[in-house]
Amino acid sequence: MVAANGLVLPILGFASCIAFIYMSFGDFKLSYRRGPHLDFVTRNGTQFMVDGRPFYINGWNSFWFMDHSAEGDRKPRVSAMLQAGAKMGLTVCRTWAFNDGDYNALQISPGKFDERVFQALDHVIAEAGQHRVRLLLSLVNNLKAYGGKTQYVKWAWEEGIGMSSSNDSFFYDPTIKKYFKNYIKTMLTRKNTITGIEYRNDPTIFGWELINEPRCMTDPSGDTLQTWIEEMSRFVKSIDKKHLLTVGLEGFYGPKNPKRLTVNPEDWASTLGSDFIRNSKVPEIDFASVHVYPDHWIQNQGFEEKLAFVQKWMQSHIEDGHYELNKPVFFTEYGFSNLNKDFRPDQRDRFYKTVLDIVYKSAKKNRAGAGALVWQLFIEGMDEFNDDFGIVLWERPSTYRFVTEQSCRLARLQRNPQPNKYLKELCLQRE
């Protein structure tokens, strides 16, 4: 018995240690798999829907999630930002699902991926699900940041198979289109190493955005970009029929649209090869996207004139969603620069409030204005990643107050479909 007890005790001790590790870490992984239930966001005409009820969105942009999740010392910022967003009642975050050939690249070269970075994106999606925050994931950048279409063109050119060194050959070169389609397929069929769910089957993902702010300036007629949107949207839907899809437009009216003269910020906006109505009418595109940057788009006008532009710009697109497209219109970026001459924080407050009020009034009337995402939110200690639009929202109480009020008044309109626990508490405090 003494010898047996001497053997049993170490075994029991080892078993207890294993049980402790499992409870501490193994259950942590399982908690993701058993995370809060979310339904897919769908569309019924001009309305986003969740569980048969309208879904209006107050949310934000944090493009940096995947990049930060790829590094241990910065990874906690992702969870902190998602929790902060959830506590403000924000329900959708837009972030990059791309990084092509850059630092912490997801796609190192065409068809070659860094598994470490893919697992970082797995973490972002799993964490978002835990906080009941849905993600709008963008698939490539028109700009050079994080590689973008420039990197795709460079890859083809370096291999000696690119038709042109123009960045716009991204939209028509057969090899480059093949690169991008492979990227899309890899992304949509990715199995999350944390949740075990393929991305195309994960309702945490609100939807996909083909490209951030597409412009094809070598073809101002818009034909080249239109053909690309049609081809790529069909390809996405051939793989993933569950998620919503948008283009990623800024919202400019094309050269054949009469609104180019009366609504566009300035003449240059109709020469970029994009066309809000034409691009958004593509059958596979589920909702229209619009950006709102009056201070970058309009020169030599005062603040009041810029606010007047914002109202006209947003109302025009909401009307288009209702009468022309029969699709939701989602203002996926709105921002106000602190580099403006004579900038004052209260101007940014008024700009934010103008955007949020227009969305709320549209939602209240069951019109096409489906929501808005501020560009962009950070947590403390991220100044090196900030731009002239970024804000730590809770550092300015007045801004924080009316952003959270927007969360509550939209929640009341939609009778809180699948609210997070913070939204319930937040709105109870305001009743």
Short mmCIF file of C-alpha atoms in Angstrom, two decimals:
data_model
loop_
_atom_site.label_atom_id
_atom_site.label_comp_id
_atom_site.label_asym_id
_atom_site.label_seq_id
_atom_site.Cartn_x
_atom_site.Cartn_y
_atom_site.Cartn_z
CA MET A 1 0.00 0.00 0.00
CA VAL A 2 2.78 2.43 0.78
CA ALA A 3 4.41 1.87 -2.62
CA ALA A 4 1.01 2.13 -4.33
CA ASN A 5 0.14 5.36 -2.55
CA GLY A 6 3.53 6.71 -3.49
CA LEU A 7 2.64 6.07 -7.14
CA VAL A 8 -0.96 7.21 -6.95
CA LEU A 9 -0.20 10.61 -5.43
CA PRO A 10 2.13 11.74 -8.24
CA ILE A 11 -0.39 10.52 -10.82
CA LEU A 12 -3.19 12.41 -9.09
CA GLY A 13 -0.97 15.46 -8.94
CA PHE A 14 -0.19 15.19 -12.65
CA ALA A 15 -3.87 14.69 -13.47
CA SER A 16 -4.80 17.73 -11.39
CA CYS A 17 -2.20 19.77 -13.25
CA ILE A 18 -3.60 18.67 -16.62
CA ALA A 19 -7.13 19.46 -15.44
CA PHE A 20 -6.02 22.93 -14.34
CA ILE A 21 -4.34 23.61 -17.69
CA TYR A 22 -7.43 22.41 -19.55
CA MET A 23 -9.78 24.50 -17.44
CA SER A 24 -7.54 27.54 -17.78
CA PHE A 25 -6.64 27.33 -21.44
CA GLY A 26 -8.51 24.55 -23.17
CA ASP A 27 -11.83 25.93 -22.01
CA PHE A 28 -10.75 29.35 -23.25
CA LYS A 29 -10.63 27.96 -26.78
CA LEU A 30 -13.92 26.14 -26.32
CA SER A 31 -15.53 29.35 -25.11
CA TYR A 32 -14.94 30.78 -28.59
CA ARG A 33 -16.67 27.82 -30.19
CA ARG A 34 -19.60 28.20 -27.83
CA GLY A 35 -19.59 31.97 -28.08
CA PRO A 36 -22.69 34.15 -28.25
CA HIS A 37 -25.07 33.15 -31.01
CA LEU A 38 -25.28 35.54 -33.94
CA ASP A 39 -27.51 35.34 -36.98
CA PHE A 40 -26.35 36.30 -40.44
CA VAL A 41 -27.20 39.84 -41.51
CA THR A 42 -29.42 39.71 -44.60
CA ARG A 43 -31.13 42.27 -46.81
CA ASN A 44 -34.76 42.95 -47.59
CA GLY A 45 -34.95 45.75 -50.15
CA THR A 46 -33.40 48.85 -48.60
CA GLN A 47 -33.11 47.34 -45.11
CA PHE A 48 -30.48 45.24 -43.40
CA MET A 49 -32.22 42.49 -41.43
CA VAL A 50 -31.33 40.32 -38.44
CA ASP A 51 -33.71 37.62 -37.29
CA GLY A 52 -36.56 39.16 -39.29
CA ARG A 53 -36.10 42.68 -37.90
CA PRO A 54 -34.44 45.80 -39.33
CA PHE A 55 -30.80 46.25 -38.34
CA TYR A 56 -29.47 49.82 -38.24
CA ILE A 57 -25.77 50.32 -37.63
CA ASN A 58 -23.69 52.62 -35.48
CA GLY A 59 -20.09 51.47 -35.81
CA TRP A 60 -16.50 52.31 -36.53
CA ASN A 61 -13.32 51.63 -38.49
CA SER A 62 -10.16 50.13 -36.98
CA PHE A 63 -8.15 49.04 -40.01
CA TRP A 64 -5.23 47.88 -37.85
CA PHE A 65 -6.75 44.80 -36.18
CA MET A 66 -5.00 42.03 -38.13
CA ASP A 67 -1.64 43.77 -38.12
CA HIS A 68 -1.75 44.24 -34.34
CA SER A 69 -2.98 40.72 -33.68
CA ALA A 70 0.12 39.39 -35.43
CA GLU A 71 2.38 40.74 -32.65
CA GLY A 72 2.10 39.62 -29.04
CA ASP A 73 2.80 42.98 -27.42
CA ARG A 74 0.18 44.77 -29.54
CA LYS A 75 -2.40 41.98 -29.67
CA PRO A 76 -4.27 43.04 -26.49
CA ARG A 77 -5.20 46.34 -28.16
CA VAL A 78 -7.59 44.45 -30.45
CA SER A 79 -9.57 42.97 -27.59
CA ALA A 80 -9.52 46.30 -25.75
CA MET A 81 -10.88 48.17 -28.77
CA LEU A 82 -13.59 45.58 -29.43
CA GLN A 83 -14.69 45.70 -25.80
CA ALA A 84 -14.69 49.50 -25.84
CA GLY A 85 -16.76 49.51 -29.02
CA ALA A 86 -19.23 47.02 -27.56
CA LYS A 87 -19.57 49.15 -24.42
CA MET A 88 -20.56 52.09 -26.61
CA GLY A 89 -23.25 49.97 -28.28
CA LEU A 90 -21.34 49.89 -31.58
CA THR A 91 -22.30 46.83 -33.57
CA VAL A 92 -20.11 46.73 -36.73
CA CYS A 93 -16.41 47.38 -37.24
CA ARG A 94 -14.77 47.68 -40.65
CA THR A 95 -11.21 46.41 -40.86
CA TRP A 96 -8.63 45.20 -43.37
CA ALA A 97 -8.57 41.52 -44.32
CA PHE A 98 -5.53 42.16 -46.50
CA ASN A 99 -1.86 43.00 -46.22
CA ASP A 100 -0.04 42.32 -49.46
CA GLY A 101 3.75 42.10 -49.50
CA ASP A 102 4.15 44.63 -46.68
CA TYR A 103 5.34 44.37 -43.07
CA ASN A 104 3.33 41.60 -41.37
CA ALA A 105 2.08 40.64 -44.82
CA LEU A 106 -0.74 38.13 -45.00
CA GLN A 107 -0.04 37.46 -48.69
CA ILE A 108 3.72 37.31 -49.09
CA SER A 109 3.55 36.72 -52.84
CA PRO A 110 0.75 35.58 -55.15
CA GLY A 111 -0.87 32.54 -53.54
CA LYS A 112 1.66 32.35 -50.71
CA PHE A 113 0.33 33.21 -47.25
CA ASP A 114 1.88 33.67 -43.83
CA GLU A 115 0.00 31.30 -41.51
CA ARG A 116 1.04 33.36 -38.48
CA VAL A 117 -0.78 36.39 -39.89
CA PHE A 118 -3.79 34.33 -40.97
CA GLN A 119 -4.06 33.10 -37.40
CA ALA A 120 -3.98 36.75 -36.32
CA LEU A 121 -7.05 37.35 -38.48
CA ASP A 122 -8.62 34.23 -36.97
CA HIS A 123 -8.13 35.87 -33.58
CA VAL A 124 -9.73 39.13 -34.72
CA ILE A 125 -12.85 37.33 -35.93
CA ALA A 126 -13.10 35.12 -32.85
CA GLU A 127 -12.68 38.09 -30.51
CA ALA A 128 -15.27 40.12 -32.40
CA GLY A 129 -17.75 37.28 -32.03
CA GLN A 130 -17.20 37.22 -28.29
CA HIS A 131 -18.17 40.88 -28.08
CA ARG A 132 -21.12 40.58 -30.52
CA VAL A 133 -19.39 42.95 -32.90
CA ARG A 134 -19.73 42.07 -36.57
CA LEU A 135 -16.93 42.75 -39.04
CA LEU A 136 -17.04 44.30 -42.50
CA LEU A 137 -13.88 42.87 -44.08
CA SER A 138 -12.19 44.66 -46.96
CA LEU A 139 -10.26 42.48 -49.44
CA VAL A 140 -7.79 44.86 -51.11
CA ASN A 141 -6.76 48.50 -51.14
CA ASN A 142 -6.91 50.87 -54.10
CA LEU A 143 -4.24 52.87 -52.25
CA LYS A 144 -0.63 51.77 -51.74
CA ALA A 145 -1.01 51.28 -47.98
CA TYR A 146 -0.71 47.60 -47.03
CA GLY A 147 0.29 46.69 -50.58
CA GLY A 148 -2.94 47.34 -52.43
CA LYS A 149 -3.44 47.04 -56.17
CA THR A 150 0.07 48.48 -56.65
CA GLN A 151 1.59 45.37 -55.10
CA TYR A 152 -0.42 43.04 -57.35
CA VAL A 153 0.77 44.92 -60.42
CA LYS A 154 4.35 44.83 -59.15
CA TRP A 155 4.18 41.05 -58.65
CA ALA A 156 3.00 40.48 -62.21
CA TRP A 157 5.53 42.95 -63.61
CA GLU A 158 8.42 41.29 -61.72
CA GLU A 159 7.40 37.91 -63.11
CA GLY A 160 7.42 39.35 -66.62
CA ILE A 161 3.78 38.54 -67.24
CA GLY A 162 2.09 41.86 -66.54
CA MET A 163 0.50 43.60 -69.51
CA SER A 164 1.17 47.07 -68.14
CA SER A 165 2.98 48.72 -65.26
CA SER A 166 -0.02 50.99 -64.68
CA ASN A 167 -1.66 50.43 -61.29
CA ASP A 168 -5.00 50.32 -63.07
CA SER A 169 -3.97 47.11 -64.84
CA PHE A 170 -5.11 45.50 -61.60
CA PHE A 171 -8.62 45.82 -63.04
CA TYR A 172 -8.00 44.23 -66.45
CA ASP A 173 -4.78 42.19 -66.54
CA PRO A 174 -5.76 38.45 -66.70
CA THR A 175 -2.84 37.34 -64.52
CA ILE A 176 -3.54 39.92 -61.85
CA LYS A 177 -7.23 39.06 -61.83
CA LYS A 178 -6.24 35.43 -61.34
CA TYR A 179 -4.03 36.45 -58.40
CA PHE A 180 -6.92 38.30 -56.79
CA LYS A 181 -9.44 35.52 -57.37
CA ASN A 182 -7.08 33.08 -55.70
CA TYR A 183 -6.84 35.47 -52.76
CA ILE A 184 -10.62 35.72 -52.53
CA LYS A 185 -11.06 31.94 -52.60
CA THR A 186 -8.37 31.43 -49.97
CA MET A 187 -9.95 34.05 -47.71
CA LEU A 188 -13.56 32.91 -48.02
CA THR A 189 -12.78 29.21 -47.54
CA ARG A 190 -10.33 29.76 -44.67
CA LYS A 191 -11.15 27.61 -41.61
CA ASN A 192 -10.67 29.61 -38.44
CA THR A 193 -8.11 27.83 -36.26
CA ILE A 194 -9.83 29.12 -33.10
CA THR A 195 -13.52 28.65 -33.84
CA GLY A 196 -13.29 25.88 -36.40
CA ILE A 197 -15.69 27.79 -38.70
CA GLU A 198 -14.94 28.62 -42.32
CA TYR A 199 -15.07 32.35 -42.91
CA ARG A 200 -17.85 31.97 -45.47
CA ASN A 201 -19.98 30.27 -42.81
CA ASP A 202 -19.27 32.68 -39.95
CA PRO A 203 -22.06 35.15 -39.09
CA THR A 204 -19.58 37.27 -37.13
CA ILE A 205 -18.56 38.55 -40.54
CA PHE A 206 -21.11 41.18 -41.53
CA GLY A 207 -20.01 41.13 -45.15
CA TRP A 208 -17.22 41.57 -47.68
CA GLU A 209 -15.94 44.70 -49.39
CA LEU A 210 -14.29 44.12 -52.76
CA ILE A 211 -11.86 47.04 -52.60
CA ASN A 212 -11.32 50.13 -50.51
CA GLU A 213 -12.10 53.32 -52.49
CA PRO A 214 -11.70 51.99 -56.07
CA ARG A 215 -10.57 54.44 -58.73
CA CYS A 216 -9.57 53.70 -62.33
CA MET A 217 -8.40 57.07 -63.58
CA THR A 218 -7.03 55.71 -66.87
CA ASP A 219 -10.63 55.02 -67.92
CA PRO A 220 -12.85 57.86 -66.71
CA SER A 221 -15.78 56.38 -68.67
CA GLY A 222 -16.07 53.84 -65.86
CA ASP A 223 -16.28 50.81 -68.18
CA THR A 224 -13.11 49.14 -66.91
CA LEU A 225 -14.03 49.33 -63.24
CA GLN A 226 -17.61 48.32 -63.97
CA THR A 227 -16.48 45.15 -65.77
CA TRP A 228 -14.16 44.29 -62.90
CA ILE A 229 -16.91 44.77 -60.28
CA GLU A 230 -19.28 42.54 -62.24
CA GLU A 231 -16.68 39.79 -62.61
CA MET A 232 -15.39 39.84 -59.04
CA SER A 233 -18.82 40.12 -57.42
CA ARG A 234 -20.01 37.05 -59.34
CA PHE A 235 -16.88 35.19 -58.25
CA VAL A 236 -17.40 36.04 -54.57
CA LYS A 237 -21.03 34.94 -54.71
CA SER A 238 -20.06 31.66 -56.41
CA ILE A 239 -18.15 30.78 -53.24
CA ASP A 240 -20.11 32.58 -50.51
CA LYS A 241 -23.83 33.12 -50.85
CA LYS A 242 -24.41 33.77 -47.15
CA HIS A 243 -22.65 37.08 -46.66
CA LEU A 244 -23.52 40.52 -47.94
CA LEU A 245 -21.23 42.13 -50.50
CA THR A 246 -20.41 45.75 -51.34
CA VAL A 247 -17.95 47.46 -53.67
CA GLY A 248 -16.23 49.89 -51.28
CA LEU A 249 -17.09 53.08 -53.19
CA GLU A 250 -16.55 56.64 -52.06
CA GLY A 251 -19.88 57.52 -53.67
CA PHE A 252 -18.90 59.84 -56.53
CA TYR A 253 -21.29 60.18 -59.45
CA GLY A 254 -19.89 59.27 -62.88
CA PRO A 255 -19.59 61.42 -66.01
CA LYS A 256 -22.98 60.39 -67.44
CA ASN A 257 -24.93 61.06 -64.26
CA PRO A 258 -26.50 64.54 -64.01
CA LYS A 259 -25.81 64.56 -60.27
CA ARG A 260 -22.12 64.89 -61.04
CA LEU A 261 -22.72 68.61 -61.44
CA THR A 262 -25.01 69.23 -58.50
CA VAL A 263 -23.96 66.75 -55.80
CA ASN A 264 -20.33 65.77 -56.40
CA PRO A 265 -17.93 67.86 -54.27
CA GLU A 266 -16.02 69.23 -57.28
CA ASP A 267 -15.52 68.52 -61.02
CA TRP A 268 -12.64 66.09 -60.48
CA ALA A 269 -14.94 63.61 -58.70
CA SER A 270 -16.59 62.50 -61.97
CA THR A 271 -13.25 61.69 -63.65
CA LEU A 272 -12.10 58.84 -61.39
CA GLY A 273 -13.60 55.92 -63.31
CA SER A 274 -16.20 55.11 -60.65
CA ASP A 275 -19.95 55.73 -60.73
CA PHE A 276 -22.05 55.29 -57.61
CA ILE A 277 -25.32 54.34 -59.33
CA ARG A 278 -23.91 52.15 -62.09
CA ASN A 279 -21.43 50.33 -59.83
CA SER A 280 -23.98 49.74 -57.08
CA LYS A 281 -26.64 48.38 -59.44
CA VAL A 282 -24.64 45.21 -60.14
CA PRO A 283 -27.01 42.38 -59.09
CA GLU A 284 -24.48 40.63 -56.85
CA ILE A 285 -23.79 43.82 -54.90
CA ASP A 286 -26.09 43.76 -51.88
CA PHE A 287 -25.61 47.27 -50.53
CA ALA A 288 -24.08 50.57 -51.58
CA SER A 289 -21.15 52.12 -49.73
CA VAL A 290 -20.42 55.84 -49.41
CA HIS A 291 -17.67 57.84 -47.70
CA VAL A 292 -17.99 61.33 -46.24
CA TYR A 293 -14.90 63.60 -46.19
CA PRO A 294 -15.95 67.20 -46.83
CA ASP A 295 -12.70 68.75 -45.64
CA HIS A 296 -10.54 66.67 -48.02
CA TRP A 297 -12.88 66.97 -50.99
CA ILE A 298 -13.84 70.64 -50.88
CA GLN A 299 -11.37 73.49 -51.01
CA ASN A 300 -11.84 77.18 -50.23
CA GLN A 301 -15.10 76.81 -48.34
CA GLY A 302 -15.91 77.43 -44.72
CA PHE A 303 -17.14 74.98 -42.14
CA GLU A 304 -20.83 75.83 -42.53
CA GLU A 305 -20.66 75.29 -46.29
CA LYS A 306 -19.02 71.92 -45.73
CA LEU A 307 -21.77 70.89 -43.32
CA ALA A 308 -24.33 71.88 -45.94
CA PHE A 309 -22.50 69.69 -48.45
CA VAL A 310 -22.61 66.74 -46.04
CA GLN A 311 -26.37 67.00 -45.72
CA LYS A 312 -26.90 67.22 -49.47
CA TRP A 313 -24.39 64.42 -50.16
CA MET A 314 -25.91 61.98 -47.70
CA GLN A 315 -29.53 62.74 -48.54
CA SER A 316 -28.84 62.32 -52.24
CA HIS A 317 -27.38 58.85 -51.74
CA ILE A 318 -30.17 57.80 -49.41
CA GLU A 319 -32.67 58.84 -52.08
CA ASP A 320 -30.69 56.85 -54.66
CA GLY A 321 -30.81 53.79 -52.43
CA HIS A 322 -34.57 54.14 -52.14
CA TYR A 323 -35.57 55.11 -55.68
CA GLU A 324 -32.74 53.92 -57.95
CA LEU A 325 -31.17 50.91 -56.30
CA ASN A 326 -33.64 49.42 -53.83
CA LYS A 327 -30.63 48.64 -51.65
CA PRO A 328 -29.31 49.84 -48.28
CA VAL A 329 -26.86 52.73 -48.33
CA PHE A 330 -24.10 52.30 -45.76
CA PHE A 331 -21.82 55.25 -44.95
CA THR A 332 -18.78 53.08 -44.28
CA GLU A 333 -16.38 55.96 -43.57
CA TYR A 334 -16.99 59.44 -42.22
CA GLY A 335 -14.28 61.63 -40.78
CA PHE A 336 -13.25 65.20 -40.05
CA SER A 337 -9.59 66.21 -40.13
CA ASN A 338 -7.87 67.99 -37.27
CA LEU A 339 -5.41 69.50 -39.77
CA ASN A 340 -7.99 71.91 -41.11
CA LYS A 341 -7.15 75.57 -40.78
CA ASP A 342 -8.63 76.89 -37.53
CA PHE A 343 -9.78 73.38 -36.52
CA ARG A 344 -11.77 73.17 -33.28
CA PRO A 345 -12.94 69.95 -31.60
CA ASP A 346 -16.51 71.24 -31.44
CA GLN A 347 -16.52 71.34 -35.26
CA ARG A 348 -15.82 67.61 -35.34
CA ASP A 349 -18.65 67.13 -32.83
CA ARG A 350 -21.07 69.00 -35.07
CA PHE A 351 -19.92 67.03 -38.11
CA TYR A 352 -20.38 63.69 -36.33
CA LYS A 353 -23.79 64.73 -35.06
CA THR A 354 -24.89 65.82 -38.54
CA VAL A 355 -23.95 62.41 -39.98
CA LEU A 356 -25.59 60.46 -37.15
CA ASP A 357 -28.78 62.54 -37.22
CA ILE A 358 -29.23 61.95 -40.95
CA VAL A 359 -28.83 58.20 -40.48
CA TYR A 360 -31.28 58.18 -37.58
CA LYS A 361 -33.92 60.20 -39.43
CA SER A 362 -33.61 57.86 -42.42
CA ALA A 363 -33.95 54.80 -40.21
CA LYS A 364 -36.95 56.29 -38.43
CA LYS A 365 -38.70 56.69 -41.79
CA ASN A 366 -37.64 53.20 -43.00
CA ARG A 367 -35.56 54.76 -45.75
CA ALA A 368 -32.33 53.43 -47.23
CA GLY A 369 -29.80 55.03 -44.85
CA ALA A 370 -28.65 51.90 -43.05
CA GLY A 371 -25.85 53.13 -40.81
CA ALA A 372 -22.48 54.83 -40.51
CA LEU A 373 -18.94 53.90 -39.44
CA VAL A 374 -16.68 56.61 -38.05
CA TRP A 375 -13.10 56.79 -39.34
CA GLN A 376 -11.41 55.91 -37.10
CA LEU A 377 -11.22 54.79 -33.46
CA PHE A 378 -8.20 53.95 -31.33
CA ILE A 379 -7.43 53.21 -27.72
CA GLU A 380 -4.90 55.15 -25.68
CA GLY A 381 -1.22 54.85 -26.54
CA MET A 382 -1.59 54.44 -30.32
CA ASP A 383 -0.52 57.87 -31.52
CA GLU A 384 2.00 56.41 -33.97
CA PHE A 385 -0.85 54.75 -35.90
CA ASN A 386 -3.18 57.71 -35.81
CA ASP A 387 -3.95 60.02 -38.69
CA ASP A 388 -5.67 63.39 -38.74
CA PHE A 389 -9.07 61.73 -38.39
CA GLY A 390 -8.44 59.30 -35.52
CA ILE A 391 -9.94 59.73 -32.10
CA VAL A 392 -9.99 58.03 -28.71
CA LEU A 393 -13.70 58.59 -28.32
CA TRP A 394 -14.05 58.48 -24.56
CA GLU A 395 -11.43 61.21 -24.13
CA ARG A 396 -14.01 63.77 -25.29
CA PRO A 397 -17.19 63.37 -23.19
CA SER A 398 -19.45 65.37 -25.51
CA THR A 399 -18.55 63.22 -28.52
CA TYR A 400 -18.84 60.04 -26.49
CA ARG A 401 -22.28 61.06 -25.30
CA PHE A 402 -23.96 61.60 -28.64
CA VAL A 403 -22.26 58.58 -30.27
CA THR A 404 -23.64 56.34 -27.53
CA GLU A 405 -27.01 58.08 -27.79
CA GLN A 406 -27.05 57.07 -31.45
CA SER A 407 -26.52 53.45 -30.44
CA CYS A 408 -29.50 53.59 -28.13
CA ARG A 409 -31.92 55.39 -30.41
CA LEU A 410 -31.15 52.99 -33.27
CA ALA A 411 -31.56 50.05 -30.89
CA ARG A 412 -34.99 51.32 -29.91
CA LEU A 413 -36.03 51.50 -33.56
CA GLN A 414 -34.99 47.93 -34.21
CA ARG A 415 -36.12 46.48 -30.88
CA ASN A 416 -32.58 45.37 -30.06
CA PRO A 417 -31.98 42.38 -32.36
CA GLN A 418 -29.34 40.28 -30.57
CA PRO A 419 -27.99 43.13 -28.41
CA ASN A 420 -24.77 42.80 -26.46
CA LYS A 421 -24.98 43.03 -22.69
CA TYR A 422 -23.37 46.46 -22.70
CA LEU A 423 -25.96 47.92 -25.06
CA LYS A 424 -28.78 46.86 -22.74
CA GLU A 425 -27.10 48.50 -19.75
CA LEU A 426 -26.10 51.59 -21.73
CA CYS A 427 -29.59 52.27 -22.99
CA LEU A 428 -31.27 51.58 -19.67
CA GLN A 429 -29.14 54.36 -18.19
CA ARG A 430 -30.44 56.76 -20.84
CA GLU A 431 -34.15 56.00 -20.48
#
